[in-house]
Coordinates of C-alpha atoms in Angstrom, one line a residue:
M5 CA 51.9 57.5 266.0
A6 CA 51.5 53.8 265.4
A7 CA 53.3 51.4 267.7
T8 CA 56.5 49.7 266.4
G9 CA 56.5 46.0 265.6
S10 CA 58.1 45.0 268.9
E11 CA 55.5 47.0 270.8
K12 CA 52.7 45.2 269.0
Q13 CA 53.8 41.7 270.1
G14 CA 50.9 40.3 272.2
A15 CA 49.0 43.6 271.9
K16 CA 45.2 43.7 271.8
A17 CA 43.7 43.5 268.3
Y18 CA 42.2 46.6 266.8
Y19 CA 38.6 45.4 266.8
V20 CA 36.1 47.0 264.5
T21 CA 32.4 46.0 264.0
T22 CA 29.6 46.9 261.7
P23 CA 26.0 46.5 262.9
I24 CA 24.7 43.1 262.2
Y25 CA 22.1 43.6 259.6
Y26 CA 18.5 42.5 259.5
V27 CA 17.9 40.0 256.8
N28 CA 14.3 41.0 256.1
D29 CA 15.5 42.1 252.6
A30 CA 18.6 42.4 250.4
P31 CA 21.4 44.9 251.3
H32 CA 21.2 48.4 250.0
L33 CA 23.5 51.4 249.7
G34 CA 23.3 52.3 253.4
H35 CA 24.4 48.8 254.6
A36 CA 27.3 48.9 252.1
Y37 CA 28.3 52.4 253.2
T38 CA 28.9 51.4 256.8
T39 CA 30.6 48.1 255.8
V40 CA 33.0 49.7 253.4
A41 CA 33.9 52.3 256.0
G42 CA 34.7 49.5 258.4
D43 CA 36.8 47.7 255.8
V44 CA 38.8 50.8 254.9
L45 CA 39.4 51.5 258.6
T46 CA 40.7 48.0 259.3
R47 CA 42.7 47.7 256.1
W48 CA 44.4 51.0 257.2
H49 CA 45.3 49.6 260.6
R50 CA 46.5 46.4 259.0
Q51 CA 48.9 48.4 256.8
R52 CA 50.2 50.0 260.0
G53 CA 51.3 46.6 261.0
E54 CA 48.7 46.2 263.7
K55 CA 46.8 43.1 264.7
V56 CA 43.2 43.7 263.5
W57 CA 39.8 42.0 263.8
F58 CA 36.9 43.0 261.6
L59 CA 33.5 41.6 262.3
T60 CA 30.2 41.9 260.4
G61 CA 27.2 39.6 260.2
T62 CA 23.4 39.3 260.2
D63 CA 20.7 39.7 262.8
E64 CA 18.2 36.9 262.2
H65 CA 15.7 36.8 265.1
G66 CA 12.7 39.0 265.9
Q67 CA 9.2 39.7 264.9
K68 CA 10.2 41.6 261.7
I69 CA 12.1 38.6 260.3
M70 CA 9.3 36.2 261.3
R71 CA 6.7 38.3 259.5
T72 CA 8.8 38.7 256.4
A73 CA 9.3 34.9 256.3
E74 CA 5.6 34.3 256.7
A75 CA 4.8 36.7 253.9
N76 CA 7.2 34.7 251.6
N77 CA 5.7 31.3 252.8
V78 CA 8.9 30.0 254.2
T79 CA 10.2 29.3 257.7
P80 CA 12.3 32.1 259.3
Q81 CA 15.4 30.0 259.2
A82 CA 14.9 29.1 255.5
W83 CA 14.4 32.8 254.8
C84 CA 17.6 33.8 256.7
D85 CA 19.7 31.1 255.0
K86 CA 18.5 32.2 251.6
L87 CA 19.2 35.9 252.1
V88 CA 22.6 35.4 253.7
E89 CA 24.0 33.0 251.1
E90 CA 22.4 34.6 248.0
A91 CA 22.5 38.4 248.9
W92 CA 24.6 39.4 251.9
K93 CA 27.8 37.3 251.7
P94 CA 28.1 37.7 247.9
L95 CA 27.8 41.5 248.1
W96 CA 30.6 41.7 250.7
E97 CA 32.8 39.5 248.5
H98 CA 31.9 41.7 245.5
L99 CA 32.9 44.9 247.3
N100 CA 36.2 43.4 248.5
I101 CA 35.2 43.5 252.1
A102 CA 38.0 41.7 254.1
N103 CA 36.1 40.8 257.2
D104 CA 37.7 38.4 259.6
D105 CA 34.4 36.9 260.7
F106 CA 30.8 36.8 259.7
I107 CA 28.4 36.0 262.5
R108 CA 24.8 34.9 262.2
T109 CA 22.6 35.2 265.3
T110 CA 21.1 31.8 264.6
Q111 CA 24.4 30.1 265.0
K112 CA 24.9 27.9 268.1
R113 CA 28.1 29.6 269.0
H114 CA 26.0 32.7 269.5
T115 CA 22.7 31.4 270.9
D116 CA 24.3 29.4 273.7
R117 CA 26.5 32.3 274.8
V118 CA 23.5 34.7 274.8
Q119 CA 21.6 32.4 277.1
E120 CA 24.6 32.2 279.4
F121 CA 25.0 36.0 279.5
V122 CA 21.3 36.6 280.3
Q123 CA 21.3 33.8 282.9
D124 CA 24.2 35.4 284.6
L125 CA 22.4 38.8 284.8
Y126 CA 19.3 37.0 286.2
D127 CA 21.4 35.3 288.8
K128 CA 22.9 38.6 289.8
D129 CA 19.4 40.1 290.3
E130 CA 19.8 42.4 287.4
I131 CA 16.6 41.1 285.7
Y132 CA 13.1 40.9 287.1
K133 CA 9.6 39.9 285.9
G134 CA 7.0 42.6 285.2
G135 CA 4.4 43.8 282.7
Y136 CA 4.5 46.4 280.1
E137 CA 2.1 48.2 277.7
G138 CA 3.2 50.7 275.1
P139 CA 3.7 51.6 271.4
Y140 CA 6.0 49.2 269.6
C141 CA 7.6 49.6 266.2
V142 CA 8.2 46.2 264.5
G143 CA 10.6 47.9 262.0
C144 CA 12.8 49.1 264.8
E145 CA 12.0 46.1 267.0
E146 CA 11.7 48.7 269.9
Y147 CA 9.1 50.0 272.3
K148 CA 8.8 53.7 271.7
L149 CA 8.3 56.5 274.2
P150 CA 5.1 58.5 273.5
G151 CA 7.2 61.6 273.1
D152 CA 9.3 60.0 270.3
L153 CA 6.3 59.4 268.1
I154 CA 5.1 61.7 265.3
E155 CA 1.5 62.2 264.2
A156 CA 0.0 61.6 260.8
E157 CA -2.7 63.9 259.4
D158 CA -5.4 61.6 260.6
G159 CA -4.0 61.5 264.1
T160 CA -2.3 58.1 263.8
K161 CA 0.9 57.8 265.8
L162 CA 3.9 56.9 263.7
C163 CA 7.4 55.7 264.2
P164 CA 9.6 58.7 263.5
I165 CA 12.1 56.6 261.5
H166 CA 9.9 54.3 259.5
K167 CA 6.9 56.7 259.3
K168 CA 4.6 53.7 259.9
P169 CA 1.9 53.2 262.6
V170 CA 3.1 51.7 265.8
E171 CA 1.3 48.8 267.5
I172 CA 0.2 49.0 271.1
L173 CA 1.5 45.9 272.8
K174 CA 0.8 44.6 276.3
E175 CA 3.0 41.7 277.5
E176 CA 4.3 40.1 280.6
N177 CA 8.1 40.5 280.2
Y178 CA 11.4 40.2 281.9
F179 CA 13.2 43.5 282.5
F180 CA 16.8 44.5 282.8
K181 CA 17.4 47.2 285.5
L182 CA 18.6 49.8 283.0
S183 CA 17.3 52.7 285.0
E184 CA 20.0 52.1 287.7
Y185 CA 22.8 52.7 285.2
G186 CA 21.9 56.2 284.2
P187 CA 24.4 57.8 286.7
K188 CA 27.1 55.4 285.8
L189 CA 26.6 56.0 282.1
L190 CA 26.8 59.8 282.6
E191 CA 29.9 59.5 284.6
F192 CA 31.4 57.3 281.9
Y193 CA 30.5 59.8 279.1
E194 CA 32.1 62.6 281.1
A195 CA 35.3 60.7 281.6
N196 CA 35.4 59.5 277.9
P197 CA 34.2 62.4 275.8
G198 CA 35.3 60.6 272.6
F199 CA 33.1 57.5 273.3
I200 CA 30.3 58.7 271.1
Q201 CA 30.9 60.4 267.7
P202 CA 30.0 62.7 266.2
E203 CA 29.7 65.4 268.8
S204 CA 26.0 66.1 267.9
A205 CA 25.2 62.4 268.5
R206 CA 27.0 62.5 271.9
N207 CA 24.9 65.5 273.0
E208 CA 21.7 63.7 272.0
V209 CA 22.6 60.6 274.0
V210 CA 23.7 62.5 277.0
N211 CA 20.5 64.5 277.1
F212 CA 18.5 61.4 276.6
V213 CA 20.1 59.7 279.6
K214 CA 19.8 62.8 281.8
Q215 CA 16.1 62.7 281.3
G216 CA 16.1 59.3 283.2
L217 CA 16.1 55.8 281.8
Q218 CA 13.4 53.2 282.0
D219 CA 14.0 49.6 282.7
L220 CA 14.4 47.6 279.5
S221 CA 12.1 44.8 278.5
I222 CA 14.5 42.0 277.6
S223 CA 12.0 39.3 276.5
R224 CA 9.0 38.8 274.3
S225 CA 6.2 36.3 274.9
T226 CA 3.8 36.9 271.9
F227 CA 5.9 35.0 269.3
D228 CA 8.7 32.4 269.4
W229 CA 11.2 33.3 266.7
G230 CA 14.2 34.0 269.0
I231 CA 16.5 32.6 271.6
P232 CA 14.5 31.1 274.5
I233 CA 15.0 32.6 278.0
P234 CA 16.8 29.8 279.8
W235 CA 14.8 29.9 283.0
D236 CA 11.4 30.5 281.3
E237 CA 11.1 29.1 277.7
K238 CA 7.7 30.8 277.2
H239 CA 9.7 33.9 276.5
V240 CA 12.3 34.7 273.9
I241 CA 15.2 37.1 274.4
Y242 CA 14.5 40.6 273.1
V243 CA 16.1 40.8 269.7
W244 CA 18.3 43.8 270.5
V245 CA 19.8 42.1 273.6
D246 CA 20.4 39.1 271.3
A247 CA 21.9 41.3 268.6
L248 CA 24.2 43.4 270.7
L249 CA 25.8 40.4 272.3
N250 CA 27.2 39.3 268.9
Y251 CA 30.1 41.6 269.5
A252 CA 31.1 39.4 272.5
T253 CA 30.0 36.0 271.3
A254 CA 31.9 36.3 268.0
V255 CA 35.2 36.7 269.7
G256 CA 35.0 33.9 272.2
Y257 CA 32.9 35.1 275.2
N258 CA 32.5 32.2 277.7
E259 CA 34.1 29.9 275.1
N260 CA 37.6 31.0 274.1
P261 CA 39.1 33.1 276.9
A262 CA 42.4 33.8 275.1
K263 CA 40.6 35.0 271.9
F264 CA 38.3 37.1 274.0
D265 CA 41.0 38.7 276.1
E266 CA 43.0 39.7 273.0
T267 CA 40.1 41.1 271.1
F268 CA 37.3 42.4 273.3
P269 CA 36.0 45.1 273.7
A270 CA 35.6 46.7 270.3
N271 CA 37.8 49.7 269.6
V272 CA 35.1 51.0 267.3
H273 CA 31.5 50.1 266.8
L274 CA 30.3 51.6 263.4
V275 CA 26.5 52.1 263.5
G276 CA 23.8 54.0 261.8
K277 CA 22.5 57.0 263.8
D278 CA 19.1 55.4 264.1
I279 CA 20.5 52.6 266.3
L280 CA 22.9 54.8 268.3
R281 CA 21.0 54.6 271.6
F282 CA 21.1 50.8 271.6
H283 CA 24.9 50.9 271.3
A284 CA 25.7 53.9 273.4
V285 CA 23.2 53.3 276.3
I286 CA 21.9 49.7 276.4
W287 CA 25.1 48.0 275.4
P288 CA 27.5 49.6 277.8
A289 CA 25.0 49.3 280.6
M290 CA 24.7 45.5 279.9
L291 CA 28.5 45.3 280.0
M292 CA 28.8 47.2 283.2
A293 CA 26.2 44.9 284.8
Q294 CA 28.3 41.9 283.8
G295 CA 31.6 43.5 284.9
L296 CA 33.0 43.5 281.3
P297 CA 35.0 46.4 279.7
V298 CA 33.1 49.0 277.7
P299 CA 33.9 49.6 274.0
G300 CA 36.3 52.4 273.0
R301 CA 34.1 54.3 270.6
V302 CA 30.6 54.2 269.0
A303 CA 30.7 56.1 265.7
A304 CA 27.4 56.9 264.1
N305 CA 27.3 57.6 260.4
G306 CA 24.5 59.7 258.9
W307 CA 21.8 58.6 256.5
L308 CA 22.3 58.3 252.8
M309 CA 19.6 60.1 250.8
V310 CA 19.1 59.7 247.1
G311 CA 19.3 63.1 245.3
G312 CA 19.1 64.0 241.6
E313 CA 16.6 62.9 239.0
K314 CA 18.6 60.4 236.9
M315 CA 17.9 57.6 239.3
S316 CA 14.5 56.1 238.5
K317 CA 14.2 54.3 241.9
S318 CA 12.4 56.5 244.4
N319 CA 14.2 55.5 247.6
L320 CA 17.4 54.2 249.0
T321 CA 16.3 50.6 249.5
G322 CA 15.5 50.4 245.8
I323 CA 19.1 51.0 244.8
K324 CA 21.5 48.0 244.8
P325 CA 25.2 48.7 245.2
Q326 CA 25.7 46.5 242.0
D327 CA 23.7 49.2 240.1
L328 CA 26.6 51.5 240.7
T329 CA 29.6 49.1 240.6
S330 CA 28.5 47.8 237.2
H331 CA 28.9 51.4 235.9
F332 CA 31.6 53.0 238.0
G333 CA 33.6 49.9 239.1
V334 CA 34.0 48.6 242.7
D335 CA 37.0 50.7 243.6
A336 CA 35.3 53.9 242.6
Y337 CA 32.2 52.9 244.5
R338 CA 34.3 52.3 247.7
W339 CA 36.0 55.7 247.2
Y340 CA 33.0 57.8 246.3
F341 CA 30.8 57.6 249.4
L342 CA 33.7 58.1 251.8
R343 CA 35.0 61.0 249.7
A344 CA 31.7 62.7 249.0
I345 CA 30.1 62.5 252.4
A346 CA 31.6 63.5 255.8
F347 CA 31.3 60.5 258.0
G348 CA 28.8 61.2 260.7
S349 CA 26.7 63.6 258.6
D350 CA 23.7 62.9 256.3
G351 CA 24.6 63.0 252.6
S352 CA 22.9 62.8 249.2
F353 CA 23.8 60.6 246.3
S354 CA 23.2 61.4 242.7
W355 CA 24.5 60.0 239.4
E356 CA 25.6 63.5 238.5
D357 CA 27.8 64.0 241.5
F358 CA 29.3 60.6 241.3
T359 CA 30.1 61.0 237.6
A360 CA 31.6 64.5 238.1
R361 CA 33.9 63.4 240.9
Y362 CA 34.9 60.2 239.0
T363 CA 35.8 62.2 235.9
S364 CA 37.6 65.0 237.7
E365 CA 39.4 63.3 240.5
L366 CA 39.8 59.6 239.6
A367 CA 40.1 59.7 235.8
N368 CA 41.7 63.1 235.2
D369 CA 43.8 63.7 238.3
Y370 CA 44.8 60.3 239.4
G371 CA 44.4 57.9 236.4
N372 CA 45.8 60.3 233.9
L373 CA 48.8 61.0 236.1
A374 CA 49.6 57.3 236.2
S375 CA 49.2 56.9 232.4
R376 CA 51.4 60.0 231.7
V377 CA 54.2 58.9 233.9
A378 CA 54.3 55.4 232.6
A379 CA 54.2 56.6 229.0
M380 CA 57.1 59.0 229.5
V381 CA 59.3 56.4 231.3
G382 CA 58.6 54.2 228.3
K383 CA 59.3 56.8 225.7
Y384 CA 62.4 58.4 227.2
F385 CA 64.0 55.5 229.1
G386 CA 62.7 52.3 227.4
G387 CA 60.5 51.5 230.3
E388 CA 63.4 51.3 232.8
L389 CA 63.0 53.6 235.8
P390 CA 66.0 55.9 235.9
A391 CA 67.8 57.0 239.1
S392 CA 67.2 60.4 240.6
T393 CA 70.5 62.3 240.8
A394 CA 69.6 65.9 240.4
D395 CA 67.1 66.7 243.2
G396 CA 66.4 70.4 243.8
D397 CA 63.9 72.6 245.6
A398 CA 61.0 71.3 243.4
E399 CA 61.7 67.7 244.5
K400 CA 62.1 68.8 248.1
A401 CA 58.6 70.3 247.9
I402 CA 57.2 66.9 246.7
H403 CA 59.0 65.1 249.5
E404 CA 57.5 67.5 252.1
G405 CA 54.1 67.3 250.4
L406 CA 54.1 63.5 250.7
A407 CA 55.1 63.6 254.3
K408 CA 52.3 66.0 255.0
A409 CA 49.7 63.8 253.1
V410 CA 50.8 60.7 255.0
A411 CA 50.6 62.4 258.4
T412 CA 47.2 63.9 257.7
A413 CA 45.7 60.8 256.2
D414 CA 47.0 58.6 259.0
A415 CA 45.5 60.9 261.6
K416 CA 42.2 61.5 259.9
I417 CA 41.5 58.0 258.7
G418 CA 43.3 55.9 261.3
E419 CA 42.4 57.8 264.4
E420 CA 39.6 60.3 263.8
L421 CA 37.5 58.3 261.3
D422 CA 37.3 61.4 259.1
F423 CA 37.6 59.4 255.9
Q424 CA 36.7 62.4 253.7
A425 CA 39.5 64.6 255.1
G426 CA 42.0 61.7 254.8
I427 CA 41.1 61.0 251.2
L428 CA 41.3 64.7 250.4
A429 CA 44.8 64.9 251.8
I430 CA 45.9 62.1 249.5
F431 CA 44.3 63.7 246.5
D432 CA 45.8 67.1 247.3
F433 CA 49.2 65.4 247.0
V434 CA 48.1 63.9 243.6
K435 CA 47.2 67.4 242.5
Q436 CA 50.6 68.6 243.7
V437 CA 52.4 65.9 241.6
N438 CA 50.4 66.9 238.6
G439 CA 51.4 70.5 239.1
Y440 CA 55.0 69.4 239.5
I441 CA 55.0 67.7 236.1
T442 CA 53.3 70.7 234.5
E443 CA 55.9 73.1 235.9
Q444 CA 58.9 70.9 235.2
E445 CA 57.8 70.1 231.6
P446 CA 59.7 66.9 231.1
W447 CA 58.8 66.8 227.4
K448 CA 60.9 69.9 227.0
V449 CA 63.7 68.8 229.2
A450 CA 63.9 65.6 227.1
K451 CA 65.2 67.8 224.2
D452 CA 68.3 68.6 226.1
D453 CA 70.8 65.8 225.3
S454 CA 73.5 67.0 227.8
P455 CA 74.4 64.9 230.8
E456 CA 72.7 67.6 233.0
G457 CA 69.5 67.5 230.9
K458 CA 69.4 63.7 231.0
A459 CA 69.9 63.7 234.8
R460 CA 67.2 66.3 235.2
L461 CA 64.7 64.3 233.1
A462 CA 65.6 61.2 235.1
T463 CA 65.0 63.0 238.4
I464 CA 61.6 64.4 237.3
L465 CA 60.3 61.0 236.1
Y466 CA 61.7 59.1 239.2
T467 CA 60.1 61.7 241.5
A468 CA 56.7 61.3 239.7
A469 CA 56.9 57.4 239.7
E470 CA 58.0 57.3 243.4
S471 CA 55.1 59.6 244.2
L472 CA 52.7 57.2 242.5
R473 CA 54.2 54.3 244.5
A474 CA 53.4 56.2 247.7
V475 CA 49.9 57.0 246.5
A476 CA 49.3 53.4 245.7
V477 CA 50.1 52.5 249.3
L478 CA 47.9 55.2 250.8
L479 CA 44.9 54.4 248.6
N480 CA 45.2 50.6 249.0
P481 CA 42.8 50.4 251.9
I482 CA 40.3 52.4 249.9
M483 CA 40.8 51.1 246.3
P484 CA 42.8 47.8 246.6
E485 CA 42.3 46.6 243.0
T486 CA 43.4 49.9 241.5
S487 CA 46.4 50.2 243.8
Q488 CA 47.5 46.7 243.0
A489 CA 47.3 47.4 239.3
L490 CA 49.4 50.7 239.7
W491 CA 51.8 48.9 242.0
E492 CA 52.5 46.3 239.3
S493 CA 52.8 48.8 236.5
L494 CA 55.5 50.6 238.5
G495 CA 57.5 47.3 238.7
A496 CA 57.3 47.5 242.5
E497 CA 55.9 44.1 243.3
A498 CA 59.0 41.9 242.8
S499 CA 61.3 44.3 244.7
L500 CA 59.0 45.5 247.5
G501 CA 56.7 42.7 248.2
A502 CA 52.9 42.6 248.5
L503 CA 51.2 45.9 248.5
A504 CA 49.0 45.1 251.5
E505 CA 52.2 44.5 253.6
Q506 CA 53.5 48.1 253.0
P507 CA 52.8 50.2 256.1
V508 CA 51.0 53.4 255.3
Q509 CA 53.7 55.4 257.1
S510 CA 56.3 54.0 254.7
S511 CA 54.7 56.2 252.0
G512 CA 56.5 59.1 253.6
M513 CA 59.9 57.4 253.4
W514 CA 61.2 58.5 250.1
G515 CA 63.1 56.4 247.6
Q516 CA 61.6 52.9 248.1
L517 CA 61.0 52.4 244.4
P518 CA 64.3 51.1 243.0
A519 CA 66.0 52.5 240.0
G520 CA 66.0 50.0 237.2
A521 CA 62.4 48.8 237.9
T522 CA 60.5 48.0 234.8
V523 CA 57.6 50.4 234.3
T524 CA 54.8 49.4 232.0
K525 CA 51.8 51.3 230.9
G526 CA 48.9 49.0 231.9
A527 CA 45.2 49.3 231.4
V528 CA 43.7 52.7 232.2
L529 CA 42.9 52.8 235.9
F530 CA 39.7 54.7 235.5
P531 CA 38.2 54.4 232.0
R532 CA 36.0 57.0 230.5
L533 CA 32.4 56.4 231.4
E534 CA 29.6 55.9 228.9
D535 CA 26.3 57.6 229.7
P536 CA 24.3 55.3 232.0
K537 CA 21.2 53.7 230.4
K538 CA 18.0 55.4 231.5
D539 CA 15.3 53.2 233.0

């Protein structure tokens, strides 16, 4: 159960982060999937009335960025500036991402604090100088263990994620004593079984740590695009140490103690499963070494795979989110991936599946319900919402169905990060309301001119409209534009205030839509789709 308003005074913010994304290229579906999930989660908690902080941003240092910039004949900084301003920030705005901050690892507020953090570890004898030789994947920006590699047909050793040959690097580096934190991490995992999600990911990390950790190279000396080591500027800080620290530097580490204390650590780090070890092993070990609190949860989403034959692009990175939003709309895009794929599992995308779900659930079940109810209030009551005076068992079932949907969605989305189950609970209620209208047959009841008949018709239509009011609240974190349009068509805005201020729990409190509200039939929420153009 969410805390009351009085309990929230001075409470720590509910702090959610996405990974900071490499700017070696424009964002693709996978980046948007994680970011939309973070946006829905934080919007949900905002509607609970909680203090929230949502962070995203870009990772701009490292060898991969340097090589990409060189290939495009520009400086690394110029490349990063261009991609951030022309691709990343515009996409988040397009997708209605309501992040509270956007951090770039080239910003001084970050680079200075990273140097201070690393200097503190060095002063505490947590860092030492040594040499290292091993296979390195530039795409991952990570030294690989020999056992992690896969072998091509010609015997070449490949990164298991990028399927590209690794480079054998030999450098003099500085090392963080990660190996000493294995027992502490295992003890922490045991005491906090929900720290890593899903369960399969937790098991993988625990087994990895049990095999014994190697000390972590935290510097590079063969290139200079990075944050200099403060005591030895021939080295730059390893890009992953740099990147992970954004979660602290963005909320005032060593700069704004009040902000830091009320925000850090993150309640939830949303990450792709390919970067889970960095967040579930290296990051908490770094925090333990510095005496800082460890995050509440690291939740790894699966990979998005492109299925079906109607997409002409051959892989995920070739599909822009705008390719889909231009056809299905932004709200449907935000809804689809969280509805179709269980968060934490791999999932496939296809035009066919998106189109089928859009037509069945959004257009037919939800959109058609909104249109029918508005049309009947207009036809039978001149657009003025009647009062409900003849409730019976059928209405009681609707009230109970809504209460169940609210409780389930709040638990699944707000606590368990099971977006799919939460959305399904809401749409099960939508189906229940459709069934209620079919069974009650208001078009037949309207033929009864008796006082009892008019009261019954009024009750049916009020029940349907009030159900839609509740659905608009529940779906607002997922589909904010559509919810606002429905909210306004129900005449709710003037009497109930801004939709985003309505707590999700209030959806279960019946009777908030006032009788006498003006109901109008606005634009169709989810228009029929034309066949997409084939490439």
